Each structure stands twice: as structure tokens, then as C-alpha cells.
Amino acid sequence: MQKTSMSIAVVGSGGAGSITAGNLLLEAAARSGSYGILTRSVGPQIRGGEAAALIRLSSEPIDSICDSYDILLALDWKNADRFAAELPMGPHSLIITDPEQGAIPAVIGGSGAQVRELPIGKLAKSINKGRPNMIALGVLAEVLSIPRESIKAVLTKQLGDKGEQVLQSSMDTVTAGMTAAQDIAKQPLPKSNGSGSGHWLITGNQATGLGAVRAGVRFVAAYPITPATEVLEWLATALQKVGGKLVQAEDELASVNMIIGASYGGIPSLTATSGPGLSLMMEGLGLAVSAEVPIVVVDVMRVGPSTGIATKAEQSDLNIALYGLHGDAPHLVLAPVSITDCLFTAQWSVYLAEAMQVPAILLSDQYLGQAMAIIEPPEAVNFKAARSIAQHSDGEYLRYADTGNGISPMAIPGTPGQQYTADGLEHSMAGTPSTRAEDHALQMDKRQRKLDKFDYGDYWAEIEGAGAHAIITWGSTTGAVREALGRLRAEGIDDIRMVAMRLLSPAQPGKFRQTMAGVSKVLVIEQSHSGQFYKYLRAHYDLPGESELFHRAGPLLLRPGETADQIRHWRQA
Amino acid sequence: MNQIAETMSTTPRNPAEYRSRVQPIWCPGCGDYSVLLEITKALAALELPPEQVAIVSGIGCSSRFPAYSNCYGFHGIHGRALPLATGLKVARPELTVITTGGDGDGFSIGGNHFLHACRRNVDITYIVMDNQVYGMTKGQASPTTDPDWDSVLTPGGTGIRPFQPLVIALASGANFVARAFAGDPEGTTQIIIEGIKHPGFSFIQILSPCVTFRPEQREWRNQVRPAPVPTTGDPSVAAKRIMTDDGFNLGILYAGDRPSYQTGLKDGSMPASELGREFVL
């Protein structure tokens, strides 16, 4: 029986080209009709560290990484021990290795996988300007039965501007790899019936940028940080195409204040960062709450605390995103539930921030952000920045007027007669600094009311399935949960519903209560050491019946198989 | 400059048009009252409509400034006025953006932004009311305080050499560097006018006495003098003068012609709806 999904790892030291080979393989598979995800496992070194392209290909759209690898191809074994824990394998797995690169490290060879030796290095040397990673690409194309023409099409696109000779030597190298692998048992590529035409090839970081621009973001301040930089880099080019401006800031304190300044000027604005940068932005976020200036801060979460592990994912910035601002500072916290959903949730975040004149923190993570995925074309949605703007009038302008829904029209500098001072100091309705208890109470109520009265529709969570059991999860963990529940349904277990929260702040206890009607047992699944999400749920929601927690810290992502095991065990207990 | 010319009105403006009704919290005798008057006079002289001016500040006595003006204002957080002003000016280049603040806000907590604002050379006028003390927190040494100035927090003085804001501004690339004295209304007003008109980042240090915590600064009026030499556009000449004067020479000490940072949102030709095409197989 052909598998519905299979997984391939291409490993090597940084600079050996394993990621390049993986990306080319993914795109060739995409053009053959496969869905898939490529994650990179890399160390902090730019060159010479470890680098692995971890590819999962499927006949159906997928959101999660695999349970174990079917094929591991090693260009070399340098530093392979550093990511061995991320490469589960078993007797079904095949290791393709070059004997010149020495013995397979015990941590990998001990899995019982079959081993096939191929002289990858020698084959590459036999071709003018041949590179081992192109041999690897040819080997994998052959084993997966990807036609030579598909590889050529992808290479032409990638290398077209480097001239005919470069393309020819690469194709010669790929062909040599294909020939060398002819007697390896075929493991045909899982693919859909279509040709892949119309599918998208996109990373979560790119999708986040796209959602932001679609919603109307035209000013971006940027300070580079792994793993968020690609959001900013993509926006730099995109804003040149659609109009707008990106400014590289001197630090994250500057970037958050720059977007506050630009947004005060009337332009929807955003920045992207990761944990260390988010920590620095907290005071600025509080200012945006007090001054009621809409901004969006994307946090592509990585392993913390402190510098942590910059290149790997964890869901451990939830606490700081929810509670890191000093004072009572109502604001939005959102999280995409899949790579595809980065687009929707980013777009929705900008829309919400602008509509309520409030900062939004969007919690993506390294997995969602840096994974390259083959997806169905995302549905276009109509969320556009639409701020309530004060028009010119001769009467007294009350910037922070006490309105029914808490949202007061904002004057844009340049508008005559509406001058006001935006302030981090507590203020009167006119915006004048105030230490009066009644002004503080009124403005606190107003700032909270904006968020409480807003209609978030059904977007606050993704809800799937029904039954007396409920899994509650968020963010990237949703992918593993969704797949685990799919497998359990295939086994006939269909009494479990999944609630994957997209809107984390403000909490939606009313909608949650309706969603949980009939549930007697709850399992919370997340990727943090201390159970941040579980504690958040316990603080803001009534969890029906007994509740349990399945969690672990990053960087090892939850896999669908182990998640299904946990769910099965919990359901039976 | 062009924006200023275009928005000129035919009726002369009154400095009072630029004042709000909010009463300053400053101590009687504070130099900042004079600076408030001097800035409003400069804006009136430039005939800028108040709604076309934005005054951005951080935290401290002098950072209270925006609420006292009738322009658009932003009273932000400690040390971060310059990035906020940068974002605003880049997004809305037609506005005249002025940043006000003190020596602690600008040179201590905001020091890094000061360097990079000078470097970036966005067309903003940065007015620092320098009184060599943290006044709002009741009298601690600031970066420009002399090393032997005694305070409760630093008994016997900090022992640290004072920060040299004008030298730093020049070295970092500010396009206009000037020193003024709050108690010199005509000279200061004129320097502010020139600073606003000059393209790029204009840095104006205004010696503004704190009569409460530094009463000896009342003597400044007897110490200041117009710089004995005309403005230079040569940074090496300016650097030598600034580094060797006693800190009391007033005037425009440097006016350069380095191109300003490109502000404004670039026009694009592609509708945002088409932006996803690059991802389609």
C-alpha cells in the first residue's frame, strides 16, 4: 500500500548544501502534486555547523512534522549528534551514506535502520563543478520516482540566471545521482491527483508578511532577529512593490517606537521580532495601550529564556505576551494555528488592532515561521485596516471620549482643529495629563470596553469534531493535534473535539462555555515547560470536568503519533 | 523647506496660537518656560499651521512640552522620543516634526537613539533643554553633570566625565549643531527657526537652568556669549571649536549639507491583492 505521507532528511554540515537540495526536492515534489513541509534544523553557525533539511511529503495537506523518517541521506556526519534527537528512525528507515564520510554515528545507526552506501563525494568529483548535494538530489529523485524533467524545471528556475553551463553541470550531477540509485528500492512520492498547479509554496514568515500587507500595513520598522528576520525581509521587498516603507532600526526599543510614531501619523504599522526583542518592546506596547495607537508586533517564538535556542521553536512567550506589560493594559494576543493560517491571523490582527486602536501581539513560532510548506491556495479574506478617524470640526475635540463601545475617533496629524497630545501619562478625555482617580477609572474602563464589546465572530478558535472529550491547544501544536485526532477517527474514535485558540486575549469565556457544552473531560496540549497555556486557561476559563496537561518544552516538536498515544491513554483513563 | 514655503499663510501668526491652555508643571524660574515661548515664537515666525506641526517627547520635566503646545503632540516613554519622531516623520514627511526633551532622556536612557538619529539624518529638529540634572526625580546627576557635583544618589559626585552632546552629534552625523541659552529669547528663537528650516537632523542644545536643584545655574546668564566665529560647514573645524570651547559659546556651530534620509512612503505599482502570486506554483 502506498503511504499517504513519507519523510526524508538530508543532513550535512552548514554550507554542504543539504538545505538547498531539500528545497529543490520539495519544489519538485510540489510540481508533481505533493503537499508537504520542509523544516530546517540548523545550528547558530552560518557555516560549518549542523544543517538538516527535514522534509515531509504527503498526498493530502499537512500541518505537522512526521513521526519518523523513511529516508536519511547524509552528505557528511559532522555534528550529526546535535540533531539526532530530531531524527527518529526505525527498522523501516533507510540511511544513505557515503563511506568516505566515515561511520554512521551510533545515535543514528542504533535505530536499526537499513544502510545503503553510495560514493556521493566521488560521483560529484567525477563531474565538472559537480556538488555532492546535487548527487543527493538525484538519488532522492530516483528513489521517489520524481521524473528528471521535474528536477530540471526546478533547477532551471533556481539557476536560470547563472547561465547554461551551471545548469548543465548541475543536471549532469543530478543525473549521475539518479543512475547510481537505480537499484535502490523505490518509495514512490505520495501525491494528490493534480499536478500541483495552483498550490502555494510559502513559509509562515512570508505568509505573515503577506497577511499584514493585505490588511494595509505600509510602514514597518525592523531589527533583525532569528527566527523572525524573514518576515521583515519579505516585507522590505513587498513594500517596494505595493508602496510603503521599511526602516531598519537601531534596536527593538526603536523599532516599536517607530511604528507607534508612524501609526500615530495614520499609517498601519508593524514590526516582527522574537522573545528577546519582545522583552525590550514591552514598555512601548504599554505606551500604545495608553495612547491608543494601533500597532502589530509579530513574535516568532523561539526557545527561551534569555537567548535560549534561537533556531528552534517553543510556545513559551505566551506569559510575556499576555502579562508582560506593566499596569492593567488591555491588548490583543493572537496566534496562527497553522502555516497557512499565518496569513489569515496576521491580516485579522492588523484589522483588529486598527479597529480598536490597540496593540496586537501575534505569536507565531520558529516552526510555523521558517517551515516551507506546499499548501492549498489560502482563501482571500476581506479584513482591511479601517480606523475610526476624527474629521475636522470646530468644536472641542475629545481624543479619548467615553464612547459606548470604547472606541473614540482618532485625529490624524495634519487635520485642522483636532490637535491633541497622545500620552503614556493617564489623561482626561481631552488627552490632558491627569492624576484624578475618576479619569483613571474612566479611561481604564474605556480601554477594556473596546476589547470586550468587539465582535470577533467565530474566528476566536478553530473548532473541529464533537463529543464528551475535548482537546484544547494553540499555535503550532495544533498541527500535531489535528493529525492525531484524524488518526483516532480512522480507528473509530470520534468522541473528541478540538479547540485551537486563535484569539488568546481578550479571553472569550462565553464562547468557550458554549463550545464546551457536553464536555466532561479536557486535555490541554502545548509546547512549554511550565504549562503556560494550561495555567492561562485555568485563570480565564471554566474547564469542565477533569483537566489534564500534555506538554513539554521545545525544541523537540510534538509529533502526531506520540500525541495520538497521549490522547488515547487520556481518553481511556 | 519646500513644505514650509507651501504652507505659508498671508496673515502673520501669533505665538499664542501655538500654546494650549494646559499650565506647565515646571517650577517658578525654570528655563523651560522661556524655551516654550521661544519655540512658539519660532513656529509663528515660520507661519506653520499648528496642525502641520508635531512635537514629540520622552519623559522628564522638559518632555512635558507637547501638552503645553497647541500642535499635534506625543508624550511617549523615557528615552524613546527620537525613534517615535522618526517613525512619524518617515510616514508623514509633510509634517514639521520637533522633538523636545532633557539631558537624561536624550543622552542617558536615549543615548543610542541619539547616535542613530544623528546618523540617520531624518529631517527632525531635536531640542534638548540641558540643565545637567534629573529634575523630575528630584536632583540626580545626569550625563552632562560635572563629576564632582554632590547628590544624595552619588555622594561626592559621580567621578565620571560629562557627556559632550555637541561633539557626539557632530561625530554621529547631525546636519545642524547649535547651542542656545534659554535666557536669550531672540538668539534662541532665531536658532530654532534656522534649525527647523535646515534639512536633515538638527540638534539644538539649549542651556536651560534648573533653579530648584542647580540654583548656581542662575549664573549662566553671565557666562554665555555668542560664539566669536561664524557658522562653519566644515565638520573638522566645528569639532575643534566645540571640543575646545567652555560650553558657553552660543550659536549655530555647524551647518552641513549631508543629504537627508529619504522620508515618505514610496509609491508602489502593484495592488496588494496581486502580491501572493510569487507563491503560486
PDB file of C-alpha atoms in Angstrom, chain A residues 27 30-31 196-202 206-207 210 213-214 218-219 234 238-251 253-255 257-262 264-267 283-284 287 291 293 374 396 411-425 432-433, chain B residues 21-22 49-56 59 64 66-78 80-92 94-95 109 112-114 116-117 119-120 261-281:
ATOM      1  CA  GLU A  27       9.606  22.174  -5.042  1.00  0.00           C
ATOM      2  CA  ALA A  30       5.183  20.251  -5.240  1.00  0.00           C
ATOM      3  CA  ARG A  31       5.201  20.331  -9.027  1.00  0.00           C
ATOM      4  CA  GLY A 196       0.258  20.826  -8.037  1.00  0.00           C
ATOM      5  CA  SER A 197      -0.641  23.715 -10.284  1.00  0.00           C
ATOM      6  CA  GLY A 198      -2.226  26.452  -8.177  1.00  0.00           C
ATOM      7  CA  HIS A 199      -0.754  25.166  -4.930  1.00  0.00           C
ATOM      8  CA  TRP A 200       1.333  27.648  -2.968  1.00  0.00           C
ATOM      9  CA  LEU A 201       4.901  27.230  -1.800  1.00  0.00           C
ATOM     10  CA  ILE A 202       5.327  29.562   1.166  1.00  0.00           C
ATOM     11  CA  GLN A 206       6.202  35.051   4.344  1.00  0.00           C
ATOM     12  CA  ALA A 207       2.510  34.328   4.908  1.00  0.00           C
ATOM     13  CA  LEU A 210       1.530  38.859   3.158  1.00  0.00           C
ATOM     14  CA  VAL A 213       0.264  43.914   3.670  1.00  0.00           C
ATOM     15  CA  ARG A 214      -3.146  42.679   2.559  1.00  0.00           C
ATOM     16  CA  ARG A 218       2.518  50.228   4.868  1.00  0.00           C
ATOM     17  CA  PHE A 219       5.147  51.080   7.469  1.00  0.00           C
ATOM     18  CA  TRP A 234       9.943  39.734   2.814  1.00  0.00           C
ATOM     19  CA  ALA A 238       6.863  43.690  -0.773  1.00  0.00           C
ATOM     20  CA  LEU A 239       6.538  47.303   0.374  1.00  0.00           C
ATOM     21  CA  GLN A 240       8.656  48.386  -2.571  1.00  0.00           C
ATOM     22  CA  LYS A 241       6.139  46.704  -4.844  1.00  0.00           C
ATOM     23  CA  VAL A 242       2.866  47.830  -3.288  1.00  0.00           C
ATOM     24  CA  GLY A 243       4.167  51.057  -1.745  1.00  0.00           C
ATOM     25  CA  GLY A 244       5.218  51.852   1.787  1.00  0.00           C
ATOM     26  CA  LYS A 245       8.437  51.985   3.719  1.00  0.00           C
ATOM     27  CA  LEU A 246      10.616  49.813   5.915  1.00  0.00           C
ATOM     28  CA  VAL A 247      13.139  51.425   8.229  1.00  0.00           C
ATOM     29  CA  GLN A 248      15.917  49.411   9.821  1.00  0.00           C
ATOM     30  CA  ALA A 249      16.008  50.491  13.452  1.00  0.00           C
ATOM     31  CA  GLU A 250      18.965  50.604  15.846  1.00  0.00           C
ATOM     32  CA  ASP A 251      17.301  48.200  18.295  1.00  0.00           C
ATOM     33  CA  LEU A 253      13.220  49.752  21.571  1.00  0.00           C
ATOM     34  CA  ALA A 254      13.475  51.937  18.498  1.00  0.00           C
ATOM     35  CA  SER A 255      11.510  49.650  16.201  1.00  0.00           C
ATOM     36  CA  ASN A 257       8.536  53.281  18.994  1.00  0.00           C
ATOM     37  CA  MET A 258       8.986  53.933  15.277  1.00  0.00           C
ATOM     38  CA  ILE A 259       5.842  52.003  14.460  1.00  0.00           C
ATOM     39  CA  ILE A 260       3.976  53.848  17.201  1.00  0.00           C
ATOM     40  CA  GLY A 261       5.089  57.125  15.604  1.00  0.00           C
ATOM     41  CA  ALA A 262       4.112  56.072  12.099  1.00  0.00           C
ATOM     42  CA  TYR A 264       0.077  57.922  15.195  1.00  0.00           C
ATOM     43  CA  GLY A 265       0.613  59.560  11.805  1.00  0.00           C
ATOM     44  CA  GLY A 266      -2.214  57.426  10.413  1.00  0.00           C
ATOM     45  CA  ILE A 267      -0.290  54.631   8.692  1.00  0.00           C
ATOM     46  CA  GLU A 283       7.274  49.433  27.556  1.00  0.00           C
ATOM     47  CA  GLY A 284       6.433  50.572  24.032  1.00  0.00           C
ATOM     48  CA  LEU A 287       2.513  53.189  25.572  1.00  0.00           C
ATOM     49  CA  ALA A 291      -2.100  56.404  23.880  1.00  0.00           C
ATOM     50  CA  VAL A 293      -2.224  53.728  18.928  1.00  0.00           C
ATOM     51  CA  ILE A 374       3.149  23.272  -0.041  1.00  0.00           C
ATOM     52  CA  GLU A 396     -13.696  70.834  21.220  1.00  0.00           C
ATOM     53  CA  ALA A 411      -7.403  62.614  14.717  1.00  0.00           C
ATOM     54  CA  ILE A 412      -4.586  62.249  12.229  1.00  0.00           C
ATOM     55  CA  PRO A 413      -1.865  64.925  12.416  1.00  0.00           C
ATOM     56  CA  GLY A 414      -2.482  67.481   9.700  1.00  0.00           C
ATOM     57  CA  THR A 415      -6.212  67.666  10.432  1.00  0.00           C
ATOM     58  CA  PRO A 416      -7.008  71.274  11.444  1.00  0.00           C
ATOM     59  CA  GLY A 417      -8.730  71.934  14.745  1.00  0.00           C
ATOM     60  CA  GLN A 418      -8.226  68.433  16.160  1.00  0.00           C
ATOM     61  CA  GLN A 419      -4.754  68.801  17.673  1.00  0.00           C
ATOM     62  CA  TYR A 420      -4.205  66.674  20.748  1.00  0.00           C
ATOM     63  CA  THR A 421      -1.311  65.100  22.594  1.00  0.00           C
ATOM     64  CA  ALA A 422      -1.091  61.341  22.706  1.00  0.00           C
ATOM     65  CA  ASP A 423       0.254  60.347  26.083  1.00  0.00           C
ATOM     66  CA  GLY A 424       1.551  57.500  28.176  1.00  0.00           C
ATOM     67  CA  LEU A 425       0.503  59.524  31.187  1.00  0.00           C
ATOM     68  CA  THR A 432      -4.576  66.247  29.065  1.00  0.00           C
ATOM     69  CA  PRO A 433      -2.369  64.575  31.699  1.00  0.00           C
TER      70      PRO A 433
ATOM     71  CA  ARG B  21      -4.484  76.026  27.859  1.00  0.00           C
ATOM     72  CA  VAL B  22      -2.603  73.468  29.949  1.00  0.00           C
ATOM     73  CA  PRO B  49      -0.186  75.989  10.806  1.00  0.00           C
ATOM     74  CA  PRO B  50      -0.280  74.296  14.248  1.00  0.00           C
ATOM     75  CA  GLU B  51      -1.910  71.186  12.791  1.00  0.00           C
ATOM     76  CA  GLN B  52       1.089  70.732  10.492  1.00  0.00           C
ATOM     77  CA  VAL B  53       3.492  70.547  13.425  1.00  0.00           C
ATOM     78  CA  ALA B  54       4.044  67.563  15.690  1.00  0.00           C
ATOM     79  CA  ILE B  55       6.027  67.820  18.907  1.00  0.00           C
ATOM     80  CA  VAL B  56       7.293  64.513  20.238  1.00  0.00           C
ATOM     81  CA  ILE B  59       9.954  61.645  29.889  1.00  0.00           C
ATOM     82  CA  ARG B  64       6.121  67.611  29.293  1.00  0.00           C
ATOM     83  CA  PRO B  66       3.865  68.633  23.907  1.00  0.00           C
ATOM     84  CA  ALA B  67       0.820  69.082  26.139  1.00  0.00           C
ATOM     85  CA  TYR B  68       1.666  72.769  26.504  1.00  0.00           C
ATOM     86  CA  SER B  69       1.597  73.342  22.785  1.00  0.00           C
ATOM     87  CA  ASN B  70      -1.407  73.570  20.517  1.00  0.00           C
ATOM     88  CA  CYS B  71       0.281  71.426  17.874  1.00  0.00           C
ATOM     89  CA  TYR B  72      -0.133  67.699  17.492  1.00  0.00           C
ATOM     90  CA  GLY B  73       1.886  66.100  20.247  1.00  0.00           C
ATOM     91  CA  PHE B  74       3.148  62.802  21.524  1.00  0.00           C
ATOM     92  CA  HIS B  75       4.431  62.439  25.071  1.00  0.00           C
ATOM     93  CA  GLY B  76       5.984  58.994  24.831  1.00  0.00           C
ATOM     94  CA  ILE B  77       8.249  56.962  27.074  1.00  0.00           C
ATOM     95  CA  HIS B  78      11.588  57.693  28.650  1.00  0.00           C
ATOM     96  CA  ARG B  80      12.403  56.903  23.051  1.00  0.00           C
ATOM     97  CA  ALA B  81      11.223  60.214  21.640  1.00  0.00           C
ATOM     98  CA  LEU B  82      13.599  60.141  18.684  1.00  0.00           C
ATOM     99  CA  PRO B  83      12.521  56.772  17.245  1.00  0.00           C
ATOM    100  CA  LEU B  84       8.887  57.744  17.681  1.00  0.00           C
ATOM    101  CA  ALA B  85       9.538  61.036  15.892  1.00  0.00           C
ATOM    102  CA  THR B  86      11.479  59.164  13.203  1.00  0.00           C
ATOM    103  CA  GLY B  87       8.550  56.842  12.507  1.00  0.00           C
ATOM    104  CA  LEU B  88       6.178  59.778  12.318  1.00  0.00           C
ATOM    105  CA  LYS B  89       8.394  61.870  10.039  1.00  0.00           C
ATOM    106  CA  VAL B  90       9.172  58.974   7.695  1.00  0.00           C
ATOM    107  CA  ALA B  91       5.478  58.106   7.415  1.00  0.00           C
ATOM    108  CA  ARG B  92       4.317  61.726   7.190  1.00  0.00           C
ATOM    109  CA  GLU B  94       4.890  66.847   5.103  1.00  0.00           C
ATOM    110  CA  LEU B  95       4.639  67.439   8.871  1.00  0.00           C
ATOM    111  CA  ILE B 109      18.458  56.279  28.528  1.00  0.00           C
ATOM    112  CA  ASN B 112      21.723  55.051  21.484  1.00  0.00           C
ATOM    113  CA  HIS B 113      18.778  56.616  19.683  1.00  0.00           C
ATOM    114  CA  PHE B 114      20.585  59.983  19.753  1.00  0.00           C
ATOM    115  CA  HIS B 116      21.455  56.788  15.326  1.00  0.00           C
ATOM    116  CA  ALA B 117      19.125  59.735  14.816  1.00  0.00           C
ATOM    117  CA  ARG B 119      23.455  59.200  11.729  1.00  0.00           C
ATOM    118  CA  ARG B 120      20.145  58.633  10.004  1.00  0.00           C
ATOM    119  CA  TYR B 261      17.193  60.390   4.999  1.00  0.00           C
ATOM    120  CA  GLN B 262      14.613  59.594   2.357  1.00  0.00           C
ATOM    121  CA  THR B 263      11.254  60.033   4.056  1.00  0.00           C
ATOM    122  CA  GLY B 264       7.802  59.277   2.772  1.00  0.00           C
ATOM    123  CA  LEU B 265       6.063  56.097   1.773  1.00  0.00           C
ATOM    124  CA  LYS B 266       7.318  55.037  -1.601  1.00  0.00           C
ATOM    125  CA  ASP B 267       4.613  54.665  -4.226  1.00  0.00           C
ATOM    126  CA  GLY B 268       4.064  51.170  -5.492  1.00  0.00           C
ATOM    127  CA  SER B 269       2.575  49.966  -8.701  1.00  0.00           C
ATOM    128  CA  MET B 270       1.341  46.538  -7.636  1.00  0.00           C
ATOM    129  CA  PRO B 271      -2.051  46.091  -5.955  1.00  0.00           C
ATOM    130  CA  ALA B 272      -1.653  44.202  -2.659  1.00  0.00           C
ATOM    131  CA  SER B 273      -4.084  41.570  -3.935  1.00  0.00           C
ATOM    132  CA  GLU B 274      -1.506  40.503  -6.520  1.00  0.00           C
ATOM    133  CA  LEU B 275       1.286  40.133  -4.025  1.00  0.00           C
ATOM    134  CA  GLY B 276       0.573  36.464  -3.374  1.00  0.00           C
ATOM    135  CA  ARG B 277       1.369  35.476  -6.943  1.00  0.00           C
ATOM    136  CA  GLU B 278       5.019  34.851  -6.197  1.00  0.00           C
ATOM    137  CA  PHE B 279       4.000  31.869  -4.074  1.00  0.00           C
ATOM    138  CA  VAL B 280       1.797  30.171  -6.652  1.00  0.00           C
ATOM    139  CA  LEU B 281       3.316  27.114  -8.306  1.00  0.00           C
TER     140      LEU B 281
END
